[in-house]
Short mmCIF file of C-alpha atoms in Angstrom, two decimals:
data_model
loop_
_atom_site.label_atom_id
_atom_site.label_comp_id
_atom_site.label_asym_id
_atom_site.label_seq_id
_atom_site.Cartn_x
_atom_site.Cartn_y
_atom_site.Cartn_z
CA UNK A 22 -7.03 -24.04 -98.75
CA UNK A 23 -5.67 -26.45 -96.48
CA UNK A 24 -2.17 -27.11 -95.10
CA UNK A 25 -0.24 -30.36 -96.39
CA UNK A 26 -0.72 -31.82 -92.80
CA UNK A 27 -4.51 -31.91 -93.36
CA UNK A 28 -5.19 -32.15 -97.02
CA UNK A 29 -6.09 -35.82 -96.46
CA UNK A 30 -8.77 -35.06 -93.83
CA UNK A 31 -11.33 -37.51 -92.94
CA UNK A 32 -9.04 -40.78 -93.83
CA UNK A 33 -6.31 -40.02 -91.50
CA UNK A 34 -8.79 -38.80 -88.92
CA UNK A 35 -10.35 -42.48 -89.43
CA UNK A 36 -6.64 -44.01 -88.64
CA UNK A 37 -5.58 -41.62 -85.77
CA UNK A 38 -8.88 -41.86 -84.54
CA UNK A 39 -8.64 -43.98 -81.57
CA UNK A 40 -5.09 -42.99 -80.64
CA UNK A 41 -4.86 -41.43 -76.82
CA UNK A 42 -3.01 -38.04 -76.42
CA UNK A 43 -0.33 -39.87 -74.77
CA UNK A 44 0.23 -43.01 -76.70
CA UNK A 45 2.06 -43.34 -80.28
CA UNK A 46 -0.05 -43.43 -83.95
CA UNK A 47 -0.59 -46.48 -84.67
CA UNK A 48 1.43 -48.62 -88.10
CA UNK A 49 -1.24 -47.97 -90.26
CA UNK A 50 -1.38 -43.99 -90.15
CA UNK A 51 2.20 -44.47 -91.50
CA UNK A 52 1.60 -46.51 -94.67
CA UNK A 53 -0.23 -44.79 -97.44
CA UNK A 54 -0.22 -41.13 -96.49
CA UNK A 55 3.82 -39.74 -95.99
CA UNK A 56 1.76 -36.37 -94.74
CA UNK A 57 1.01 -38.56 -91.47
CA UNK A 58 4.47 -38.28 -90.47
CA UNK A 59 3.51 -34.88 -89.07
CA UNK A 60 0.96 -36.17 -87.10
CA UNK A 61 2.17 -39.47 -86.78
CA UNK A 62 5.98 -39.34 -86.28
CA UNK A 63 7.29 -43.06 -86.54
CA UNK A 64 8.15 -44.98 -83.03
CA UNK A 65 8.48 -41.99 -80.93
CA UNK A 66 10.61 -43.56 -78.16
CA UNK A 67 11.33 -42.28 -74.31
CA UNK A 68 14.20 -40.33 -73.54
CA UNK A 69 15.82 -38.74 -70.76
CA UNK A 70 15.32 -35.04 -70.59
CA UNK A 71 17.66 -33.19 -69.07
CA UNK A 72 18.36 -33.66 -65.07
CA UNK A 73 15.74 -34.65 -63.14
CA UNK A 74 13.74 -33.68 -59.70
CA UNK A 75 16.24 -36.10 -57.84
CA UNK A 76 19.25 -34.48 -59.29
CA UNK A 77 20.38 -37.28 -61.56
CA UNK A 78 23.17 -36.33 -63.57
CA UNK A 79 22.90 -35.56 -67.38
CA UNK A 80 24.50 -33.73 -70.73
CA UNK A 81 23.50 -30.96 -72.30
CA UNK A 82 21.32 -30.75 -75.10
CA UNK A 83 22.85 -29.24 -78.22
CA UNK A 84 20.28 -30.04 -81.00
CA UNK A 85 17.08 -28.03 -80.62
CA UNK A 86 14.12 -27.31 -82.96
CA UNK A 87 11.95 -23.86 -81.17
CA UNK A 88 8.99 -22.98 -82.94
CA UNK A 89 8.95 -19.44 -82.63
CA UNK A 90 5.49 -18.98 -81.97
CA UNK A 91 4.56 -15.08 -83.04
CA UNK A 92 4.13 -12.33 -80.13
CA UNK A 93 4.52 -15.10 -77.48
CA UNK A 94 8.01 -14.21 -75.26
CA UNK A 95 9.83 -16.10 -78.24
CA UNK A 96 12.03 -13.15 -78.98
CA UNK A 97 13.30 -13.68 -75.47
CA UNK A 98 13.58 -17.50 -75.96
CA UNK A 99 15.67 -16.57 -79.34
CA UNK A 100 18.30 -14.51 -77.40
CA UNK A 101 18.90 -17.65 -75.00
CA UNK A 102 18.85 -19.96 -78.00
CA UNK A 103 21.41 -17.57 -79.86
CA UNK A 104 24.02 -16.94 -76.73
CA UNK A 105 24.18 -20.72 -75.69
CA UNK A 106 24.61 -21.67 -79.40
CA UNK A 107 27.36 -18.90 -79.95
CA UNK A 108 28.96 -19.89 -76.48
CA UNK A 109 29.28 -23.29 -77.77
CA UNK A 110 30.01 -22.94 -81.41
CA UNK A 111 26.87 -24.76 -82.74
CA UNK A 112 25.30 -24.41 -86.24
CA UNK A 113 21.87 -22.51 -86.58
CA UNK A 114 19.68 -23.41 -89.73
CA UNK A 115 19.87 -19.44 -91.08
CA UNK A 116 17.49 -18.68 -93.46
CA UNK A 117 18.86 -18.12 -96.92
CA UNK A 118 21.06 -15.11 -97.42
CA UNK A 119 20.28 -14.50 -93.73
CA UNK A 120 16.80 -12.82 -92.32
CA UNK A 121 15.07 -13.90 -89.79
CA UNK A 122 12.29 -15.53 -91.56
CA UNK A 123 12.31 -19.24 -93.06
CA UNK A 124 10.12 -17.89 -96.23
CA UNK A 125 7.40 -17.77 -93.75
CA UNK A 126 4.23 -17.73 -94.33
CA UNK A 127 5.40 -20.85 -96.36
CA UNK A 128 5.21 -24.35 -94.72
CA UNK A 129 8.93 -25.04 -93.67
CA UNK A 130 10.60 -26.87 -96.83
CA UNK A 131 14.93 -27.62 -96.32
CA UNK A 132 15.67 -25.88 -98.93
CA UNK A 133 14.86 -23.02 -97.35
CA UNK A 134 18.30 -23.12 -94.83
CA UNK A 135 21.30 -21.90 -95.71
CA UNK A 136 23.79 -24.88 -96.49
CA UNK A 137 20.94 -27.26 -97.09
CA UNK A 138 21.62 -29.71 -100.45
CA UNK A 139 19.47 -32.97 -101.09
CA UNK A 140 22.49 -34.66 -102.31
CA UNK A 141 24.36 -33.83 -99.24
CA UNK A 142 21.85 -33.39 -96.44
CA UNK A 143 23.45 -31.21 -93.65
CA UNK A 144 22.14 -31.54 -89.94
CA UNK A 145 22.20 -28.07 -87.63
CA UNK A 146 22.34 -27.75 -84.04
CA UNK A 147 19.32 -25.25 -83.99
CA UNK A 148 16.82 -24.52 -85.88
CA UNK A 149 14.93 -21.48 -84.44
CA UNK A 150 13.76 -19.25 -87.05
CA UNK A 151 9.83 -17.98 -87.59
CA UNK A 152 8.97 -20.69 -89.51
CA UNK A 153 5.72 -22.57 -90.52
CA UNK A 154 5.97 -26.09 -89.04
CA UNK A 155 6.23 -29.49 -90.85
CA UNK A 156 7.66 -31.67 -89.24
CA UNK A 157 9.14 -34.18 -91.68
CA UNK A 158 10.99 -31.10 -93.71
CA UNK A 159 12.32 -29.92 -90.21
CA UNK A 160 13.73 -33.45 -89.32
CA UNK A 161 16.16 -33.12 -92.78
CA UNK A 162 18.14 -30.07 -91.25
CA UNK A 163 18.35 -31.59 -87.74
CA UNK A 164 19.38 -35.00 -85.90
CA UNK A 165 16.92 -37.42 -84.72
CA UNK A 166 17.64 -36.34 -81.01
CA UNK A 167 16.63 -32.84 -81.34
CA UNK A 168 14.67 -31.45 -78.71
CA UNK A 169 11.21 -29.95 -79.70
CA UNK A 170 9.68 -26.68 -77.88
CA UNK A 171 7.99 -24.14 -78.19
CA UNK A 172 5.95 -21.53 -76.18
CA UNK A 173 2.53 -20.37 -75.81
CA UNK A 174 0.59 -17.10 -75.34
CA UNK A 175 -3.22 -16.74 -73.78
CA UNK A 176 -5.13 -15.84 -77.31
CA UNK A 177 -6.68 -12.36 -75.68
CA UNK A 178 -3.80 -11.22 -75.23
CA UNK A 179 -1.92 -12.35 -78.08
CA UNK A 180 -4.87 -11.41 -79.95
CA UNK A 181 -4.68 -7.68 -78.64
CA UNK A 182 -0.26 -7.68 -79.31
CA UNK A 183 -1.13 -8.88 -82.64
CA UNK A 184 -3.85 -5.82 -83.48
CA UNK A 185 -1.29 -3.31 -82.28
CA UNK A 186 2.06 -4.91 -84.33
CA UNK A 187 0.09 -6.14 -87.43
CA UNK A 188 -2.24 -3.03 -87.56
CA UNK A 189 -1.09 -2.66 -91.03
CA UNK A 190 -2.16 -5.85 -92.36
CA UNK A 191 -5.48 -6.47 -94.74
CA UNK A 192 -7.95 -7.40 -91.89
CA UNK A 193 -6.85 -4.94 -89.42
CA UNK A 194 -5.88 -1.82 -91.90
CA UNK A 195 -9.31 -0.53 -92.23
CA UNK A 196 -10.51 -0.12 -88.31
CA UNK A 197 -9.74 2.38 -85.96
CA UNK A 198 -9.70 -0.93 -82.87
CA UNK A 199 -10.10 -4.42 -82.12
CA UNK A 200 -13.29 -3.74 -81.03
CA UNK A 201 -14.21 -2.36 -84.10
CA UNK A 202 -12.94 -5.25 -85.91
CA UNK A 203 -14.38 -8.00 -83.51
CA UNK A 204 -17.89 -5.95 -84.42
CA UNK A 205 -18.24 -7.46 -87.60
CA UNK A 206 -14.79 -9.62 -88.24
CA UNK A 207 -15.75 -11.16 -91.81
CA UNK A 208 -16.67 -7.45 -93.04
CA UNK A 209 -12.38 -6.74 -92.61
CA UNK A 210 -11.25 -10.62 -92.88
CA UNK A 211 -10.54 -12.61 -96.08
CA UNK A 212 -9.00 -15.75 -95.60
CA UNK A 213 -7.52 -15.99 -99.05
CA UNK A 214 -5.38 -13.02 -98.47
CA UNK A 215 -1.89 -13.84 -97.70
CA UNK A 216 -1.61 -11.91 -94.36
CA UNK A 217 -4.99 -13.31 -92.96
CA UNK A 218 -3.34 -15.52 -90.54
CA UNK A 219 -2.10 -12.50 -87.95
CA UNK A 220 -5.54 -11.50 -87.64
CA UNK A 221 -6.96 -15.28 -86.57
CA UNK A 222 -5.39 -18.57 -84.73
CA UNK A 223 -2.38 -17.37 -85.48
CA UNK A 224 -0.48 -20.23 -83.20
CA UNK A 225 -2.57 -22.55 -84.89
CA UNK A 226 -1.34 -21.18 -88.39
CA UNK A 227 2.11 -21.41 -87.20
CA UNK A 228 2.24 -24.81 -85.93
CA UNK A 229 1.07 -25.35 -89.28
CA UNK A 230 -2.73 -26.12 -89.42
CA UNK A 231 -5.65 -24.53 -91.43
CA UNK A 232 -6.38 -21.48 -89.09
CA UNK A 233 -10.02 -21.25 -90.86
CA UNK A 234 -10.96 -25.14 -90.13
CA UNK A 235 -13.71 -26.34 -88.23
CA UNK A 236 -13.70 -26.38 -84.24
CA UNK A 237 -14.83 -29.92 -83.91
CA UNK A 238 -13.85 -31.91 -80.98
CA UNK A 239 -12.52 -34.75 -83.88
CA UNK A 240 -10.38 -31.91 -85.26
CA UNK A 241 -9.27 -30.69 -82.39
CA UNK A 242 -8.06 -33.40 -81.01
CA UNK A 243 -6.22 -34.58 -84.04
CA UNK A 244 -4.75 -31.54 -83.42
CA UNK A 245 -3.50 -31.65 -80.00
CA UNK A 246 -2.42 -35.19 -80.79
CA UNK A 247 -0.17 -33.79 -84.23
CA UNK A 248 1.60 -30.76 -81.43
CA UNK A 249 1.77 -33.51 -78.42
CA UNK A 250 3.82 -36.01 -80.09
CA UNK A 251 5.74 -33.27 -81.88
CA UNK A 252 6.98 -31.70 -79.38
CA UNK A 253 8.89 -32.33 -75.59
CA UNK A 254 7.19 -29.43 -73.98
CA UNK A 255 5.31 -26.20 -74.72
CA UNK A 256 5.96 -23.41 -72.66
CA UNK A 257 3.84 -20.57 -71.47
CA UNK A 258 4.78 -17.41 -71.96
CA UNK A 259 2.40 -16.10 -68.45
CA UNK A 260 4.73 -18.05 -66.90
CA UNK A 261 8.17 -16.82 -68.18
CA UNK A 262 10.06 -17.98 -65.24
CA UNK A 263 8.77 -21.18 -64.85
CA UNK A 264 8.68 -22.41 -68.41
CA UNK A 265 13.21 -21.46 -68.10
CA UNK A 266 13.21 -23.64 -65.14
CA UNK A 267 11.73 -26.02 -66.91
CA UNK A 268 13.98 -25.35 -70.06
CA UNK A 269 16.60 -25.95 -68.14
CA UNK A 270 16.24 -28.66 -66.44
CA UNK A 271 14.92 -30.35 -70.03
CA UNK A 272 18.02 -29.35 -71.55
CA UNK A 273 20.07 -30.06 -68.89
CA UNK A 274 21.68 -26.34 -68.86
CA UNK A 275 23.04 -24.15 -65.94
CA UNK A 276 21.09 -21.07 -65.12
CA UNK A 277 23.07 -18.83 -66.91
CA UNK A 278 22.38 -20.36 -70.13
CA UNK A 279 18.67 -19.18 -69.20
CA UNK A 280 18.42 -15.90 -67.58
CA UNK A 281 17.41 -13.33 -70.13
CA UNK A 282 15.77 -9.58 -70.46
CA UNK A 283 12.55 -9.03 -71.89
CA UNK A 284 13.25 -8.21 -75.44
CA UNK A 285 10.83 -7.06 -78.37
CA UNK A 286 8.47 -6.07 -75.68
CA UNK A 287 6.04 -2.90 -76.30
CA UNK A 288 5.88 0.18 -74.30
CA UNK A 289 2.44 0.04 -71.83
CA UNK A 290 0.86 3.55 -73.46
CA UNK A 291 -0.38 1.43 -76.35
CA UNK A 292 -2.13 -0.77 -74.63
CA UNK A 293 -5.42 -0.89 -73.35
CA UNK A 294 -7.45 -3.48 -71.14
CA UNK A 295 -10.17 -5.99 -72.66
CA UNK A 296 -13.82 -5.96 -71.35
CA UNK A 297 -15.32 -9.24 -70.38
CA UNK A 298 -17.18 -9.17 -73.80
CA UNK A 299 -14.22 -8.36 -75.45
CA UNK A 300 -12.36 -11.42 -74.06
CA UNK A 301 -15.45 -13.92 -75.11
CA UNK A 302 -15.14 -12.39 -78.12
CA UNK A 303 -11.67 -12.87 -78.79
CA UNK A 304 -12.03 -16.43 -77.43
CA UNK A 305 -14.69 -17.43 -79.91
CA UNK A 306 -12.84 -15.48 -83.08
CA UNK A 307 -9.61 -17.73 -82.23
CA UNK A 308 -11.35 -21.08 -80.67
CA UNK A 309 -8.89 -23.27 -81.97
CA UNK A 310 -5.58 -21.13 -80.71
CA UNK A 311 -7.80 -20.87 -77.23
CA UNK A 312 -7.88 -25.09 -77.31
CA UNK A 313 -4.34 -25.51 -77.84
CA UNK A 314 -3.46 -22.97 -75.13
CA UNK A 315 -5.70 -24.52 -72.42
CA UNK A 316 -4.85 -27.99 -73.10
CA UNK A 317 -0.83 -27.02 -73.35
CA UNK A 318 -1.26 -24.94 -69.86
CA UNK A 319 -2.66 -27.61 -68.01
CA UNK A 320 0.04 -29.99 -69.12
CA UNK A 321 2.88 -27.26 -68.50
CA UNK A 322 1.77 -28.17 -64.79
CA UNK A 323 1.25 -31.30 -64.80
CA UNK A 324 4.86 -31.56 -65.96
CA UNK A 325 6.18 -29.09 -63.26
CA UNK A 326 4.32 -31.65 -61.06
CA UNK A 327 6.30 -34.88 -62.17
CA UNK A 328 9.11 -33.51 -62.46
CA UNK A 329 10.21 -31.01 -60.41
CA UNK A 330 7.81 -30.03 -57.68
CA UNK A 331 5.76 -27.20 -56.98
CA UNK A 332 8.58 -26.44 -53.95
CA UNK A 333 11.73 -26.77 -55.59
CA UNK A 334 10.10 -24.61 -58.87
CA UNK A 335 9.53 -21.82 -56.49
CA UNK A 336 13.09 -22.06 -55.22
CA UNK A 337 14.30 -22.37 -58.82
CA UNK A 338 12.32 -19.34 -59.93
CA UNK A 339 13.65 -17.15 -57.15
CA UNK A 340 16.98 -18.37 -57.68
CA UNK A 341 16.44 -16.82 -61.46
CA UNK A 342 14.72 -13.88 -60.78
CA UNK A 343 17.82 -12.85 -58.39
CA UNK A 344 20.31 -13.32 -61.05
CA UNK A 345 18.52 -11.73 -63.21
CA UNK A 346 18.57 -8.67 -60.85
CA UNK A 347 21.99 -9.06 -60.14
CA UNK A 348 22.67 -9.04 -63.98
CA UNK A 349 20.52 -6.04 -64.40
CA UNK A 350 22.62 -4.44 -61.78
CA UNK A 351 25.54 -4.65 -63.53
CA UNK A 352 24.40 -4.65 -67.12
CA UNK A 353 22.21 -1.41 -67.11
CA UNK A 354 21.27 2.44 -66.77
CA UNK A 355 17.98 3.04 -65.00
CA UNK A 356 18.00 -1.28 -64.22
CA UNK A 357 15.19 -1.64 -66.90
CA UNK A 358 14.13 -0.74 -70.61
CA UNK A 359 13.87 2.26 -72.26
CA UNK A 360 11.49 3.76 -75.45
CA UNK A 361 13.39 3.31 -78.77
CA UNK A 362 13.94 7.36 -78.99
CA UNK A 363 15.77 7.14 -75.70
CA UNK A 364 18.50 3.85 -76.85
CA UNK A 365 21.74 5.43 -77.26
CA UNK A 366 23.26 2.73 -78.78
CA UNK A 367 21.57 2.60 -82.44
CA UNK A 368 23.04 -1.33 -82.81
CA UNK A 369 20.76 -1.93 -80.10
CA UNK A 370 17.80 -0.21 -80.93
CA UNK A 371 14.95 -2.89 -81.94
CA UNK A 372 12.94 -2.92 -85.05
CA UNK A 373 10.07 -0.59 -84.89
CA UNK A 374 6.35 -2.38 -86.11
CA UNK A 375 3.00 -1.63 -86.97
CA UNK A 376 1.72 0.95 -83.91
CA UNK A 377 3.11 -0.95 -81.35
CA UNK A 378 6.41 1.25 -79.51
CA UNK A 379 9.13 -1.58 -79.00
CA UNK A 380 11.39 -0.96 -76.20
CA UNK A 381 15.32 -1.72 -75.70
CA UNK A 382 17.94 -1.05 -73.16
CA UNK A 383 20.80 0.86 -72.54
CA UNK A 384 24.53 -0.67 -71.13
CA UNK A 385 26.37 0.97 -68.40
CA UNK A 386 29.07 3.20 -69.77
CA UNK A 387 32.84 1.77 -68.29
CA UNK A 388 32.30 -1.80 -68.12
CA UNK A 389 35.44 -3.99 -68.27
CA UNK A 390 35.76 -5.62 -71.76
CA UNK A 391 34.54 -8.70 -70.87
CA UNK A 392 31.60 -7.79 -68.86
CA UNK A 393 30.56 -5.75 -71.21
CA UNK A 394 30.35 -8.53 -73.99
CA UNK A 395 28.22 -10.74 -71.86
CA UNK A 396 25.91 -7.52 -70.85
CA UNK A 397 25.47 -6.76 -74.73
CA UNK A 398 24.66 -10.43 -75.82
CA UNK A 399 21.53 -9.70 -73.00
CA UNK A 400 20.08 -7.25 -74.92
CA UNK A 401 21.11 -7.00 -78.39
CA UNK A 402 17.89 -7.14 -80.49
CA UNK A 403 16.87 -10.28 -82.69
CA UNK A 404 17.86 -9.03 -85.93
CA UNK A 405 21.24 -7.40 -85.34
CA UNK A 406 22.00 -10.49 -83.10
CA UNK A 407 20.88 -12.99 -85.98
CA UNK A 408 23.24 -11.52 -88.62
CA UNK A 409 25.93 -11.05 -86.47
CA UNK A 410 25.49 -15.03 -85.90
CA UNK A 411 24.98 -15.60 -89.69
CA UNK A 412 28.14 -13.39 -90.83
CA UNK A 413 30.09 -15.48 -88.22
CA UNK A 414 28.70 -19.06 -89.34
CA UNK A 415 28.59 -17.99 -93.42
CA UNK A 416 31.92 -15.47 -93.50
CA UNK A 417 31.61 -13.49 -96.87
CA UNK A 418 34.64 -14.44 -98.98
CA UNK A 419 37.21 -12.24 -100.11
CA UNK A 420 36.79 -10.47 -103.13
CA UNK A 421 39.26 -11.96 -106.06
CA UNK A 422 41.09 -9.49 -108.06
CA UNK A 423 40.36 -9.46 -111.71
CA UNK A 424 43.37 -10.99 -112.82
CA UNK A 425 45.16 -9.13 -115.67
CA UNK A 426 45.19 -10.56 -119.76
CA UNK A 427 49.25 -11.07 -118.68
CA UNK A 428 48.07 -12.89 -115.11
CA UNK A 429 45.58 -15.02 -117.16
CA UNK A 430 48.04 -16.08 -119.87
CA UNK A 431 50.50 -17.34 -117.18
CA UNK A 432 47.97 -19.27 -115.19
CA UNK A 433 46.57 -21.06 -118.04
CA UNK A 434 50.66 -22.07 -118.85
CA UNK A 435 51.07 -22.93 -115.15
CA UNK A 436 48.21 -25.36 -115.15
CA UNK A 437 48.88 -26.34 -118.43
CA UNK A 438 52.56 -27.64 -117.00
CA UNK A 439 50.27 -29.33 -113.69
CA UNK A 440 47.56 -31.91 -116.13
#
């Protein structure tokens, strides 16, 4: 199987071929293939992002695409995404009939969002769903100056997360750990199944490549190529702080807009460290996830470099973390997060998955109304928060009486009277 973004292989790889990592496709790779587009977007053209190192003024970005990468701090990214959208009445791209999944495993199609019609193509402010990228369905829901982000995890780790919140998927069902699993992978993992791609390169799989394909340097730069001209910046999840400095300053938002709680985070007795054979092993089972998070962490700091400083992000990132305290003064009981069976609140009490023990927080009792609304936005899990969003932007309407035979008969006269 391979994704529609690859299905013409070798051809496109012969067009792309001599393209730098920096420099746009050139005409050809956009004639007789309209897959290319995702690896060949059409005259990508420089653009201002957000204020810069010198403190140039600039407006906020309002249309965003995240690519919510799976166990990688995007949870956390979603909550900032959802209170600056709700604070500023912009349109998400919902999923149909709400959820918080864009029919993924799927490759993204618009028909898949809520409001979407070919005849009458509807743009949204954010699109921020789990989805399965492709790039020319996801520019039909949003406008051609969308930001693109998304963040990153180190594979090991994401690798280990994955084990622990996926345990009960086909590769991982049958063995007691990872190092079990990592003994003798292909003995647990079938590619054909449809849950295959948690147990292998899964950010790979979700920026929409073939998980399974081979680790040549040809591919794999093709690859880095498709996610550099994609996307404005990928973040790193290692580097929480930094990568919301850099957010903001992309989007050109205040620091409010960005200072979050760690949400859909698991509690520390389920994990376990990684031996130094464990880690190459890891490495090697998700080579391709472990290329695109090398090459996308040096270039998170050679951006930090250009544009903002090594100085000034330390002063940034301080300036966060203390509003974040200050916040976490106010906000909460105990200043930190709790296990679910201790959440008092059941409306904030975050989905419990696989083995993994997902923690939550609980408010400080007598807050002032309005306080108290902010604090709760902080740390109200993913789901709940996404309906609530979806039940404001798609209000149910009223249920109609069933009019009576009399009621009928007089509004068939009445608009009998009106043609």
């Amino acid at each position: 199987y391979l994704p529609p973004q690859e299905r013409w292989g070798s051809t496109l790889l012969g067009v792309c071929r001599g393209v730098s990592l920096v420099g746009a496709c050139p005409a050809a790779a956009h004639g007789p293939w309209p897959e290319a587009a995702q690896l060949c977007p059409p005259d990508p053209q420089p653009t201002a992002r957000g204020v810069s190192s010198r403190g140039e003024t600039c407006k906020p970005k309002t249309d965003i695409v995240f690519l919510k990468v799976h166990k990688s701090a995007s949870s956390t990214v979603m909550n900032i995404l959802f209170r600056f959208g709700e604070t500023h009445n912009l349109t998400f791209a919902f999923p149909i009939g709400g959820g918080n999944q864009l029919f993924y495993p799927h490759h993204f199609l618009a028909r898949f969002v809520q409001g979407f019609s070919p005849r009458s193509p509807r743009q949204f402010n954010i699109l921020c769903h789990h989805m399965r990228f492709l790039r020319p369905e996801v520019q039909k829901v949003v406008s051609d100056s969308a930001v693109y982000f998304s963040i990153l995890r180190n594979p090991v780790q994401l690798m280990e997360s994955s084990f622990m919140y996926y345990k009960g998927t086909s590769a991982f069902s049958h063995v007691h750990s990872l190092e079990e699993f990592l003994s003798q992978p292909y003995h647990y993992y079938n590619a054909t199944k449809g849950d295959s791609h948690y147990a292998r390169n899964l950010m790979t799989f979700d920026f929409g490549f073939n998980p399974n394909g081979e680790v040549s340097p040809e591919r794999v730069k093709l690859m880095l190529k498709a996610i550099e001209v994609s996307f404005d910046v990928l973040l790193i999840s290692e580097y929480f702080d930094e990568s919301m400095v850099l957010l903001k300053e992309m989007l050109c938002w205040d620091l409010d807009s960005v200072v979050s709680f760690p949400l859909n985070i698991r509690d520390s007795s389920t994990k376990s460290p990684l031996s130094d054979t464990m880690v190459e092993k890891i490495k090697d089972w998700n080579r391709l996830d472990w290329e695109i998070y090398t090459h996308f962490n040096r270039t998170f700091w050679e951006r930090i470099d250009r544009d903002i400083g090594r100085e000034r992000m330390q002063r940034e990132v301080k300036a966060l973390r203390q509003r974040q305290a200050e916040l976490a003064r106010t906000c909460l009981q105990g200043m930190g997060s709790v296990s679910p069976k201790d959440i008092k609140d059941s409306s904030l009490r975050p989905l419990q998955h696989g083995n993994a023990k997902i923690l939550g927080y609980n408010l400080k009792q007598g807050l002032d109304k309005e306080t108290e609304h902010v604090c709760r936005r902080l740390v109200t899990p993913e789901l709940q928060y996404s309906s609530t969003l979806y039940k404001k932007q798609f209000p149910q309407k009223p249920p109609q009486p069933t009019p009576s035979r009399q009621g009928n008969a007089l509004r068939h006269r009445l608009e009998g009277t009106q043609n």
